[in-house]
Short mmCIF file of C-alpha atoms and ligand atoms in Angstrom, two decimals:
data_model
loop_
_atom_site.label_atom_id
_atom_site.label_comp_id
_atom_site.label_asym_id
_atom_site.label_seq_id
_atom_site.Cartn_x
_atom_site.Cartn_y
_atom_site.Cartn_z
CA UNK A 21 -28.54 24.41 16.62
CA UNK A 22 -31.30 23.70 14.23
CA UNK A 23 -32.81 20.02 14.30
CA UNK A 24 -31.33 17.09 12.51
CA UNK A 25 -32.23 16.90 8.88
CA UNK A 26 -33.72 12.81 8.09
CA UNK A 27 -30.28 12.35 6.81
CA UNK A 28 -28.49 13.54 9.67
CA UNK A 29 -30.11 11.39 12.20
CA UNK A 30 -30.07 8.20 9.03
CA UNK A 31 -26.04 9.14 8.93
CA UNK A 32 -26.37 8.87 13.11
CA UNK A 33 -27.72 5.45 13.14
CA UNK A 34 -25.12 4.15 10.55
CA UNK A 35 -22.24 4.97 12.56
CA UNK A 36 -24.08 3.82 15.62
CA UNK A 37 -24.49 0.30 13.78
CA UNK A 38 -20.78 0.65 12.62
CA UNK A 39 -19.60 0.71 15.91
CA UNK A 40 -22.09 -1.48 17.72
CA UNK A 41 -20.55 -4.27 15.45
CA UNK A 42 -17.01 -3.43 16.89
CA UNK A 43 -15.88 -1.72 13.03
CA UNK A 44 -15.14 1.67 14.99
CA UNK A 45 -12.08 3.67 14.17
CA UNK A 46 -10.08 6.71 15.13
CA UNK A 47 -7.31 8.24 14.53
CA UNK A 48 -4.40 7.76 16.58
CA UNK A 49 -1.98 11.34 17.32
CA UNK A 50 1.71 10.41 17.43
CA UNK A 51 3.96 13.48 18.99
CA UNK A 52 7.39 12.13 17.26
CA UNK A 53 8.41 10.72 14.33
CA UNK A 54 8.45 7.38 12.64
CA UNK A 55 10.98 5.79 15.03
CA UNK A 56 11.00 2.73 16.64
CA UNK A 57 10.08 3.99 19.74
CA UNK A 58 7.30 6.88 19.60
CA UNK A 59 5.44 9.01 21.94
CA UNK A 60 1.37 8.50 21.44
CA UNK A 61 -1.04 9.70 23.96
CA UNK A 62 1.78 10.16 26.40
CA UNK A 63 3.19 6.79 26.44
CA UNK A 64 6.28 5.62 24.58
CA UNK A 65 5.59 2.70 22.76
CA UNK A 66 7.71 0.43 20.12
CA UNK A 67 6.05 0.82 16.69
CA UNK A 68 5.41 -1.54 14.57
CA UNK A 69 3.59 -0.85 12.07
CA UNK A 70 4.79 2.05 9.96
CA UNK A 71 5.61 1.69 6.17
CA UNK A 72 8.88 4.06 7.04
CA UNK A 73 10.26 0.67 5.90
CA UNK A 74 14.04 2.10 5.67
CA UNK A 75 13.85 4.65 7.79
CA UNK A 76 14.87 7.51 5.97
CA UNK A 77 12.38 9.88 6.68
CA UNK A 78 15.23 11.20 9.49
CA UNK A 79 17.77 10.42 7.14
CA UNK A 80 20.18 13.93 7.68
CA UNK A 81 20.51 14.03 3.73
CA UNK A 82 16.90 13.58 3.40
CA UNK A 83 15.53 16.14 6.07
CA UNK A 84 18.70 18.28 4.39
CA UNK A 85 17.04 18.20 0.92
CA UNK A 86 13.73 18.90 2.22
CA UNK A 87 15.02 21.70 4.06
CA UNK A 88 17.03 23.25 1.26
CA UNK A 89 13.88 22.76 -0.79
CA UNK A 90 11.85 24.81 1.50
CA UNK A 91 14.07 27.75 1.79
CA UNK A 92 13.93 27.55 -2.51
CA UNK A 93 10.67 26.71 -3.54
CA UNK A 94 8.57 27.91 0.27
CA UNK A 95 5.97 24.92 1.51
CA UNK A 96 2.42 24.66 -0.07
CA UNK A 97 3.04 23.89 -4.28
CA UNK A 98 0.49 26.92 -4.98
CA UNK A 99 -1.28 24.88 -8.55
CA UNK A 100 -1.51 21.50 -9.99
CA UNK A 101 1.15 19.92 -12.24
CA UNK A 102 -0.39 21.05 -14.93
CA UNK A 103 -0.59 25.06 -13.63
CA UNK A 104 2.01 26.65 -11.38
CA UNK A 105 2.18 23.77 -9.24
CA UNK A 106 5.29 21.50 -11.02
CA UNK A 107 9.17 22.20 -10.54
CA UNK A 108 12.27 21.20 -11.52
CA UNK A 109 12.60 19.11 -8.85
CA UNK A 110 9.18 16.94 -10.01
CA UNK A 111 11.10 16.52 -13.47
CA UNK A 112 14.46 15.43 -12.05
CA UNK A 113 12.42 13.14 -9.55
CA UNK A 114 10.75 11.29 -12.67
CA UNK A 115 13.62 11.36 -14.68
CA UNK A 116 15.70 9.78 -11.11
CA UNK A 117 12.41 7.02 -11.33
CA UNK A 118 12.47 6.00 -14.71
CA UNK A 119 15.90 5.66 -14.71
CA UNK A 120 16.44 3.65 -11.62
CA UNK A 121 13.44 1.76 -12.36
CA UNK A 122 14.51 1.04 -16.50
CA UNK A 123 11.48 2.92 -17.91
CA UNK A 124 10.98 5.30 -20.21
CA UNK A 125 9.13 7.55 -19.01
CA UNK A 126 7.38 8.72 -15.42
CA UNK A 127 4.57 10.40 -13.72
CA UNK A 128 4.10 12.15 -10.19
CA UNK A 129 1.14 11.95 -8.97
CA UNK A 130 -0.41 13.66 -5.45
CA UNK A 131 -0.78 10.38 -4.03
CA UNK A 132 -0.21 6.48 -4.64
CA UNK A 133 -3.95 6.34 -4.38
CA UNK A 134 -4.52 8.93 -7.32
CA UNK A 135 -1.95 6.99 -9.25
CA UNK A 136 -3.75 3.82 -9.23
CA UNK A 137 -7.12 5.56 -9.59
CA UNK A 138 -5.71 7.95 -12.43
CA UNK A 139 -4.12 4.58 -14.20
CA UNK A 140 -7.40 2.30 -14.35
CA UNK A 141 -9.91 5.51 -14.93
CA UNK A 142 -7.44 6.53 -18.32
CA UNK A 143 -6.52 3.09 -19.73
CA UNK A 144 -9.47 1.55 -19.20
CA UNK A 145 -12.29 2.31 -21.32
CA UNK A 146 -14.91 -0.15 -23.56
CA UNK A 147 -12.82 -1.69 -25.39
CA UNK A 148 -10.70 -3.02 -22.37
CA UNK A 149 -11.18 -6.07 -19.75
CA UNK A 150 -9.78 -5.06 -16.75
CA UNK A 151 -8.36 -8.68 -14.73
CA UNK A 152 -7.69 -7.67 -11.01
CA UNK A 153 -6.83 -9.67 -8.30
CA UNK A 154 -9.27 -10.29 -5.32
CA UNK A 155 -6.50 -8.93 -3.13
CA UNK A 156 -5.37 -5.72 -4.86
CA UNK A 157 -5.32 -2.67 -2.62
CA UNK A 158 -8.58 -0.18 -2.37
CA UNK A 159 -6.91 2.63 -4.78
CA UNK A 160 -7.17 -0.29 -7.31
CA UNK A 161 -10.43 -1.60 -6.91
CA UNK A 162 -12.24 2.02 -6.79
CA UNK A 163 -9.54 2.25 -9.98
CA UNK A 164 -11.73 -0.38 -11.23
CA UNK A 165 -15.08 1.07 -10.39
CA UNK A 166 -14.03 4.20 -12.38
CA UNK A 167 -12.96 2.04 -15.47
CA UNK A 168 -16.63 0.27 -15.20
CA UNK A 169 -18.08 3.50 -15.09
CA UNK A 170 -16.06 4.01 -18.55
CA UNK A 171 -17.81 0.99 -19.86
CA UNK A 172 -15.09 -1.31 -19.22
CA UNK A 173 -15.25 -4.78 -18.47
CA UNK A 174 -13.99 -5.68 -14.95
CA UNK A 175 -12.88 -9.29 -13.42
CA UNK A 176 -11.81 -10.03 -10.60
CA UNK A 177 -9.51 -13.66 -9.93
CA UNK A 178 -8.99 -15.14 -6.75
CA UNK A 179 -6.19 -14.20 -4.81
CA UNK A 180 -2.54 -14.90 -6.91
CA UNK A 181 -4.67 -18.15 -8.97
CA UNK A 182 -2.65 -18.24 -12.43
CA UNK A 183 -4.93 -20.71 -14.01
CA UNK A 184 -8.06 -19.16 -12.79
CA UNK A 185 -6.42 -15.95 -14.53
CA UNK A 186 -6.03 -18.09 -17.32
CA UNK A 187 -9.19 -18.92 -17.81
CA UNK A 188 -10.86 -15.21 -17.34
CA UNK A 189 -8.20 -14.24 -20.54
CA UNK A 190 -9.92 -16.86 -22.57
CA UNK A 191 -12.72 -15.58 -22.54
CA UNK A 192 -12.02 -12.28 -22.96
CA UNK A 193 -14.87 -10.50 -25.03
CA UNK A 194 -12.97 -6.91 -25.58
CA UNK A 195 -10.08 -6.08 -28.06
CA UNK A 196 -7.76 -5.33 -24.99
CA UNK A 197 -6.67 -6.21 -21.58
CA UNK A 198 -5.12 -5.01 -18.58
CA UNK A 199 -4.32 -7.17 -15.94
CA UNK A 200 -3.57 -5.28 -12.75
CA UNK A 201 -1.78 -6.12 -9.07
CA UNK A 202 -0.15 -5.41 -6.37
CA UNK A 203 3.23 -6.38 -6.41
CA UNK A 204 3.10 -7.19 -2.54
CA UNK A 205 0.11 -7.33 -1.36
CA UNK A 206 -0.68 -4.70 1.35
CA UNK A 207 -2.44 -6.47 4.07
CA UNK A 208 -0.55 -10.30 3.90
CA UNK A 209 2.59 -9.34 2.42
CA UNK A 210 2.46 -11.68 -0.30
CA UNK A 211 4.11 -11.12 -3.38
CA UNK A 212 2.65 -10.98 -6.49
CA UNK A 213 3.95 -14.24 -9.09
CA UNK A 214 4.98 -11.21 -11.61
CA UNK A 215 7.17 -13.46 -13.65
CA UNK A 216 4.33 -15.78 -14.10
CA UNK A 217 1.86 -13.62 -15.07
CA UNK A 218 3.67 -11.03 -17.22
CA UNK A 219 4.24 -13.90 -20.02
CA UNK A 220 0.92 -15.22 -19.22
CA UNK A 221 -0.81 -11.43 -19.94
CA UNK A 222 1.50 -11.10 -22.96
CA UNK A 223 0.44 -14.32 -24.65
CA UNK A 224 -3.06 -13.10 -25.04
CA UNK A 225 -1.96 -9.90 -25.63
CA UNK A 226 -2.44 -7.94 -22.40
CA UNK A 227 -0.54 -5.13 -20.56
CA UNK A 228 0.05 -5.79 -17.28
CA UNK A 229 -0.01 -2.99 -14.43
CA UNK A 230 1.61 -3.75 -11.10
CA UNK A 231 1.50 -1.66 -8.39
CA UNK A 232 4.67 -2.29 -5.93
CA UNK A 233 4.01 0.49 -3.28
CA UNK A 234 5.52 -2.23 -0.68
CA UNK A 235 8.07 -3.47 -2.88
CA UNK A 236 9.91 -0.72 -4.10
CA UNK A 237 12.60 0.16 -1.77
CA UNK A 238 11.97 -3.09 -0.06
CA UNK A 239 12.89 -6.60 -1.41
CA UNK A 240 15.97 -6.94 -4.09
CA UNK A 241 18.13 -4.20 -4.55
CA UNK A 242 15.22 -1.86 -3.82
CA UNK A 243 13.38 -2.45 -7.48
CA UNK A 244 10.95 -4.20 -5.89
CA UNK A 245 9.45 -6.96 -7.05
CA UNK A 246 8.84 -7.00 -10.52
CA UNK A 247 12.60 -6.11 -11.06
CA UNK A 248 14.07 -9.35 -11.43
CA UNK A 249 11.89 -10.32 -13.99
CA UNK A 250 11.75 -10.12 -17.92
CA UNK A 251 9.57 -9.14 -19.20
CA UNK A 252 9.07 -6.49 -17.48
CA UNK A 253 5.59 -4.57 -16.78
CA UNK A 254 4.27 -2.27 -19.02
CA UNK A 255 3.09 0.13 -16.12
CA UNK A 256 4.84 -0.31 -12.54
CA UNK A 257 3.14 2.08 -9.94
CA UNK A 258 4.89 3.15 -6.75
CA UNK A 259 4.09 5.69 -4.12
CA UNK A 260 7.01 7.72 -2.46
CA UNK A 261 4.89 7.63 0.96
CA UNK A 262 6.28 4.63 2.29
CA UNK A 263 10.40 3.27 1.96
CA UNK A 264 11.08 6.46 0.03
CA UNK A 265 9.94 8.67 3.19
CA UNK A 266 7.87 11.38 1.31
CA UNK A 267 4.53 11.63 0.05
CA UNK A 268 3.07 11.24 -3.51
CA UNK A 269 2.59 8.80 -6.33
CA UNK A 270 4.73 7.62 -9.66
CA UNK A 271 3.93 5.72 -12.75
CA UNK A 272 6.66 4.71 -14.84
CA UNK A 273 5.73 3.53 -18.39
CA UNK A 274 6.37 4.14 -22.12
CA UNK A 275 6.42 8.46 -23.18
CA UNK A 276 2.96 7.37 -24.60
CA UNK A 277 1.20 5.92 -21.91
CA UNK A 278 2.71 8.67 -19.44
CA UNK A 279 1.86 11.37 -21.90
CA UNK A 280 -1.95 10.34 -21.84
CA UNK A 281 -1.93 10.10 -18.11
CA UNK A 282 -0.36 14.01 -18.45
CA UNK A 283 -3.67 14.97 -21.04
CA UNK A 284 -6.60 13.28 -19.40
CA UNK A 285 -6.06 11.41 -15.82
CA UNK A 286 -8.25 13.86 -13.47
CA UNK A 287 -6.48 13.16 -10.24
CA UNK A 288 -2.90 15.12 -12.22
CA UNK A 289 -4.74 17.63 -13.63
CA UNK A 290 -7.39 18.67 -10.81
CA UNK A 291 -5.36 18.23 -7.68
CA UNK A 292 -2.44 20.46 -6.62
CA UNK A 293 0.94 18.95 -7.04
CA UNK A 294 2.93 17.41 -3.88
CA UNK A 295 5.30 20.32 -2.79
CA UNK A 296 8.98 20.66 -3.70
CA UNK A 297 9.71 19.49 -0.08
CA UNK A 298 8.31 16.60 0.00
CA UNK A 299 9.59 15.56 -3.61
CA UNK A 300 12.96 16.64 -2.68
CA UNK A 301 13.04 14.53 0.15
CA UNK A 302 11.20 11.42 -2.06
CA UNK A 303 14.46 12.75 -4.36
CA UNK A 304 17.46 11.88 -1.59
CA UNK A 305 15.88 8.84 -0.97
CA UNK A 306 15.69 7.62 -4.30
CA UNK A 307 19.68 8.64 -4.55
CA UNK A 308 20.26 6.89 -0.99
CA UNK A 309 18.58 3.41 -2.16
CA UNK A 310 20.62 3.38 -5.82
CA UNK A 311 24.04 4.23 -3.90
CA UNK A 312 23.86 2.87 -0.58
CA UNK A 313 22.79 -1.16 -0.43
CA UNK A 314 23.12 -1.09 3.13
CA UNK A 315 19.90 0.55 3.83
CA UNK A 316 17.88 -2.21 1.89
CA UNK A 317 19.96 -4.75 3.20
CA UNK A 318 19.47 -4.06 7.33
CA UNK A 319 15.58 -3.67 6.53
CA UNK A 320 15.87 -7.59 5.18
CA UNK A 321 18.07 -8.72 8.39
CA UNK A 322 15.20 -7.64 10.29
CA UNK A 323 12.36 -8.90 8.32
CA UNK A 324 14.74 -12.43 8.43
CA UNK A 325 15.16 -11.78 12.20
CA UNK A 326 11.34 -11.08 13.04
CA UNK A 327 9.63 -13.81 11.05
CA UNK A 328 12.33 -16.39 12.52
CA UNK A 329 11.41 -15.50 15.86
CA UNK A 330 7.68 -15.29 14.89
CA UNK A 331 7.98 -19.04 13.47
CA UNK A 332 7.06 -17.82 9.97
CA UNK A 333 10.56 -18.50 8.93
CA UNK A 334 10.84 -19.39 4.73
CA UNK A 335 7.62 -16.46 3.89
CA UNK A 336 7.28 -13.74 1.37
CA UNK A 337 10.53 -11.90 2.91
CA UNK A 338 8.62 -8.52 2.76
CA UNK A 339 8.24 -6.18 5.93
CA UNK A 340 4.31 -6.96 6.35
CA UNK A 341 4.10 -9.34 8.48
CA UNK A 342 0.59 -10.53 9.06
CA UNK A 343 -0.03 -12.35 12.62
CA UNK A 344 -3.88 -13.53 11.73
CA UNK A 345 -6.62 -13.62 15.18
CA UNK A 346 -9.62 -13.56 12.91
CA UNK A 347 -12.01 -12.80 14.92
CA UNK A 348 -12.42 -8.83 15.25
CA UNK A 349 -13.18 -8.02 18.81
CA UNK A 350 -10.45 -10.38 19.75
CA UNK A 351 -8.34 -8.54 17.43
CA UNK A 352 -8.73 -5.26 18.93
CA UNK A 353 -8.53 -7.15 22.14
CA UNK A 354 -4.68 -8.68 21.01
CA UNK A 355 -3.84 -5.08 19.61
CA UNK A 356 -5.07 -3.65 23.48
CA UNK A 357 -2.46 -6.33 25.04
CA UNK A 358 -0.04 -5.38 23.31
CA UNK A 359 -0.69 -1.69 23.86
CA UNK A 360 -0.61 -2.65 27.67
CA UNK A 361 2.60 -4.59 27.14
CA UNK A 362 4.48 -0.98 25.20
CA UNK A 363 3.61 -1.74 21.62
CA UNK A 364 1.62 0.24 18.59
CA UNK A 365 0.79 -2.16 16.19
CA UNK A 366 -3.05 -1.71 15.09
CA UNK A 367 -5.88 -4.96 14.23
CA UNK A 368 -6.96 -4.93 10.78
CA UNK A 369 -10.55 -5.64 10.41
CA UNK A 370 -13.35 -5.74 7.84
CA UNK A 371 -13.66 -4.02 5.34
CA UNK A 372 -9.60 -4.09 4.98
CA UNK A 373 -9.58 -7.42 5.32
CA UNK A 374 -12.95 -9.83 4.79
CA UNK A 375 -15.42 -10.66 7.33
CA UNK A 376 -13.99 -12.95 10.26
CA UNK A 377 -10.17 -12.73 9.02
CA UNK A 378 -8.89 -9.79 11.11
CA UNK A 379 -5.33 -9.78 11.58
CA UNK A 380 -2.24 -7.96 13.11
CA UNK A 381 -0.31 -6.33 10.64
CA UNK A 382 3.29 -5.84 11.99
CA UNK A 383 5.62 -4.61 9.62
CA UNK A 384 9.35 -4.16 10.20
CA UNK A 385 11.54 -0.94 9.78
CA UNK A 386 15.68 -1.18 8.96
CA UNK A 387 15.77 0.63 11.95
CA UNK A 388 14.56 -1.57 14.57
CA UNK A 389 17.40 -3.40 16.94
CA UNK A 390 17.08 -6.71 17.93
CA UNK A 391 15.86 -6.37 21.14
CA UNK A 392 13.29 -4.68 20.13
CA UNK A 393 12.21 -7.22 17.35
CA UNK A 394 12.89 -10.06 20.09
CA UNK A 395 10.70 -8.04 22.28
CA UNK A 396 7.74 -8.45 20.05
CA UNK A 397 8.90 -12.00 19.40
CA UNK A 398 8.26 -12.73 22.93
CA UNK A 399 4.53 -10.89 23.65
CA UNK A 400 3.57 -12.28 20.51
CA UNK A 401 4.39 -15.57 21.87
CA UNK A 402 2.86 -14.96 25.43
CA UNK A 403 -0.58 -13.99 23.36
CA UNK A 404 -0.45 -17.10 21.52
CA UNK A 405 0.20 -19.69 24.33
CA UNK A 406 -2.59 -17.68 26.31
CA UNK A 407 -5.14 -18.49 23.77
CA UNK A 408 -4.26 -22.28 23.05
CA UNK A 409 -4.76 -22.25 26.57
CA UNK A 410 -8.15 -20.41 26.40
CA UNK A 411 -11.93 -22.39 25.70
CA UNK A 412 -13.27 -22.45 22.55
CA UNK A 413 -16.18 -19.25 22.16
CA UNK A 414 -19.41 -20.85 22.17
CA UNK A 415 -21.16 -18.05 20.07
CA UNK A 416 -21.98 -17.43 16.66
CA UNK A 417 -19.98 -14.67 14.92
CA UNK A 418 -21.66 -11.34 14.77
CA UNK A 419 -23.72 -9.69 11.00
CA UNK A 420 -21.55 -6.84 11.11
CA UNK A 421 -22.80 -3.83 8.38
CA UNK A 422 -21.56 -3.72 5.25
CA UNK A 423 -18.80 -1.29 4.06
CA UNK A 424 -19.52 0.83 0.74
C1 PLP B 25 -0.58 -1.41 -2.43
C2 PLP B 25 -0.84 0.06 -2.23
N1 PLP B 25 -1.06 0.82 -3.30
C3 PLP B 25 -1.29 2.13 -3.20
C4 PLP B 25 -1.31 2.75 -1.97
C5 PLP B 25 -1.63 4.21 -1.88
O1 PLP B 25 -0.46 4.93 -1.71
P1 PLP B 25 -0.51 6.39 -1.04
O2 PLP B 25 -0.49 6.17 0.44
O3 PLP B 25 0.72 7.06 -1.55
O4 PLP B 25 -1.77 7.05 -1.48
C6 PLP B 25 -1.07 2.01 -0.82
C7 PLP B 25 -1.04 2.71 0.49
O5 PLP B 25 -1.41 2.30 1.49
C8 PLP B 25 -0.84 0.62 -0.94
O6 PLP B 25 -0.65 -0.14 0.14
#
């Protein structure tokens, strides 16, 4: 091996510092499926924390569809959307999303990611103020770095703060707006006040993005969270990688705004399409939520069930479930006990979350029982009395690096 370029060893000692400061991460290899209980590392362990939220992706009519769409269409999608790579089942799939979801028009995208990204990059340029919220997931916010690199102007409110909103539209200084956000937010579950801000946008003559990648297929009759409210969003963004069990992005808007996207959003033009697989499955699942209530319905029991028993009865109602530690070795220290104790449910640290406000994310699947949500119910509640009972740390917290 030749010796280490200056950047090699300079990319060393970053990682070093990274994990010095207790930021480390790996990848963890499950050997079964998005059950309840999985196999990792040898171990069976109750899992908590996948965003299989309905727990279709072993649905028999999804895994069917899949199937069928493998012996039809073979695995790999062989071009992008706008080459070889698009089929009929990509158009029925957006005409299935528009419909359900009361749009016009749709757009499948590789990735929820490349949605959001593809969204802010295209509508954004000068002439536009983008308003985002503090909180808005990391496919937004790099969204947002694209649309600055357009020349747009980008502000960011505090976390869900109407008037602070408010004010930034005042002052607007561009001909247009776009205010964007998650519809539940993807590390605290909260959900986003869409039928405040819609009117609010409207009356100073915004469009309003919202990206429900949690909420779709999750709260209401599956719509999500801007559903019950009028008027709706101009642009709702979803991802078919989480309650719909697949992988891949959608944007539902007007023919206009989806036909743009179509012409000139780089992630659909330069990135292969998902395969025919994976949208069939994203396909049943779609036709499983519209026909079948139940499914929502027993993913809601549980999310009622768990946040009793966790004493954060009367919250958002969505399957994230944040248990906050703060602290990020003691974090990864919780998430360790709990590993002991038979249970996969990761610490979110910084960057995910800010400095100092790690957290446990637990979400909830339909497909849990209730001894196993009990079960968590009870080592949660062993953890907690265990630290009321612990000192106070005498020690300041640590600089950790910064992310970029
Ligand atoms: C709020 C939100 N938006 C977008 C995405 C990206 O979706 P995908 O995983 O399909 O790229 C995620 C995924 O974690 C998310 O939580």
């Amino acid at each position: 091996m030749t010796s280490r370029t200056g950047l090699q060893t300079h990319l060393a000692d970053r990682l070093q510092t990274w994990r010095t400061a207790g930021l480390g991460r790996s990848t963890v290899d499950l050997s079964s499926g998005q059950h309840p209980v999985v196999d990792i590392d040898g171990d069976r362990r109750l899992l908590f924390s996948s965003s299989n939220y309905l727990g279709l992706s072993h649905h028999p009519t999804v895994v069917a569809a899949a199937v069928a769409a493998t012996r039809a269409f073979g695995t790999g999608a062989g071009g992008s959307r706008l080459t070889t790579g698009s089929t009929t089942l990509h158009r029925q799939l957006e005409d299935e999303l528009a419909d359900w979801l009361g749009y016009p028009d749709c757009v499948v995208f590789p990735t929820g990611y490349a949605a959001n990204l593809a969204a802010l990059t295209v509508l954004a340029d000068d002439t536009v103020t983008v308003f985002s919220d503090e909180r808005n997931h990391a496919s937004i916010i790099d969204g947002c770095r694209s649309a600055k690199s357009n020349g747009a102007d980008v502000r960011v409110y505090p976390h869900q703060d109407m008037h602070a909103l408010r004010r930034l539209l005042d002052s607007r200084r561009t001909p247009h707006g776009l205010v964007v956000t998650d519809g539940v937010f993807s590390m605290d579950g909260t959900v986003a006040p869409v039928g405040t801000l819609v009117p609010l946008a409207r009356e100073h003559g915004c469009m309003v993005l919202v990206d429900d990648a949690h909420g779709i297929g999750t709260l209401g009759d599956g719509r999500g969270s801007a559903a019950p409210h009028s008027p709706a969003p101009d642009v709702l963004v979803g991802t078919l990688s989480k309650a719909l069990a697949a992988e891949g992005g959608f944007l539902c808007a007007d023919t206009v705004t989806c036909d743009l996207l179509r012409n000139q959003a780089r992630p659909f033009i330069y990135s292969t399409a998902s395969p025919a697989p994976t949208i069939a499955a994203a396909l049943a699942a779609v036709r499983l939520v519209r026909s079948d209530p139940g499914h929502v319905r027993e993913l809601q029991d549980n999310v009622r069930r768990l946040t009793a028993g966790l004493g954060l009865a009367g919250t958002t109602g969505t399957p994230i479930i944040p248990v906050p530690v703060g602290d990020e070795a003691e974090a990864m220290a919780v998430a360790d006990a709990l590993r002991q104790d038979g249970f996969h449910i990761p610490a979110i640290r910084y960057p995910t979350v800010p400095r100092g406000r790690a957290i446990l994310r637990v979400t909830v699947m339909a497909t849990h029982t209730d001894a196993q949500i009990d079960a968590l119910t009870s080592a949660v509640g062993r953890w907690r009395a265990a630290r009321a009972a612990a000192p106070v740390p005498d020690r300041e917290p640590p600089q950790p690096p910064t992310a970029r």
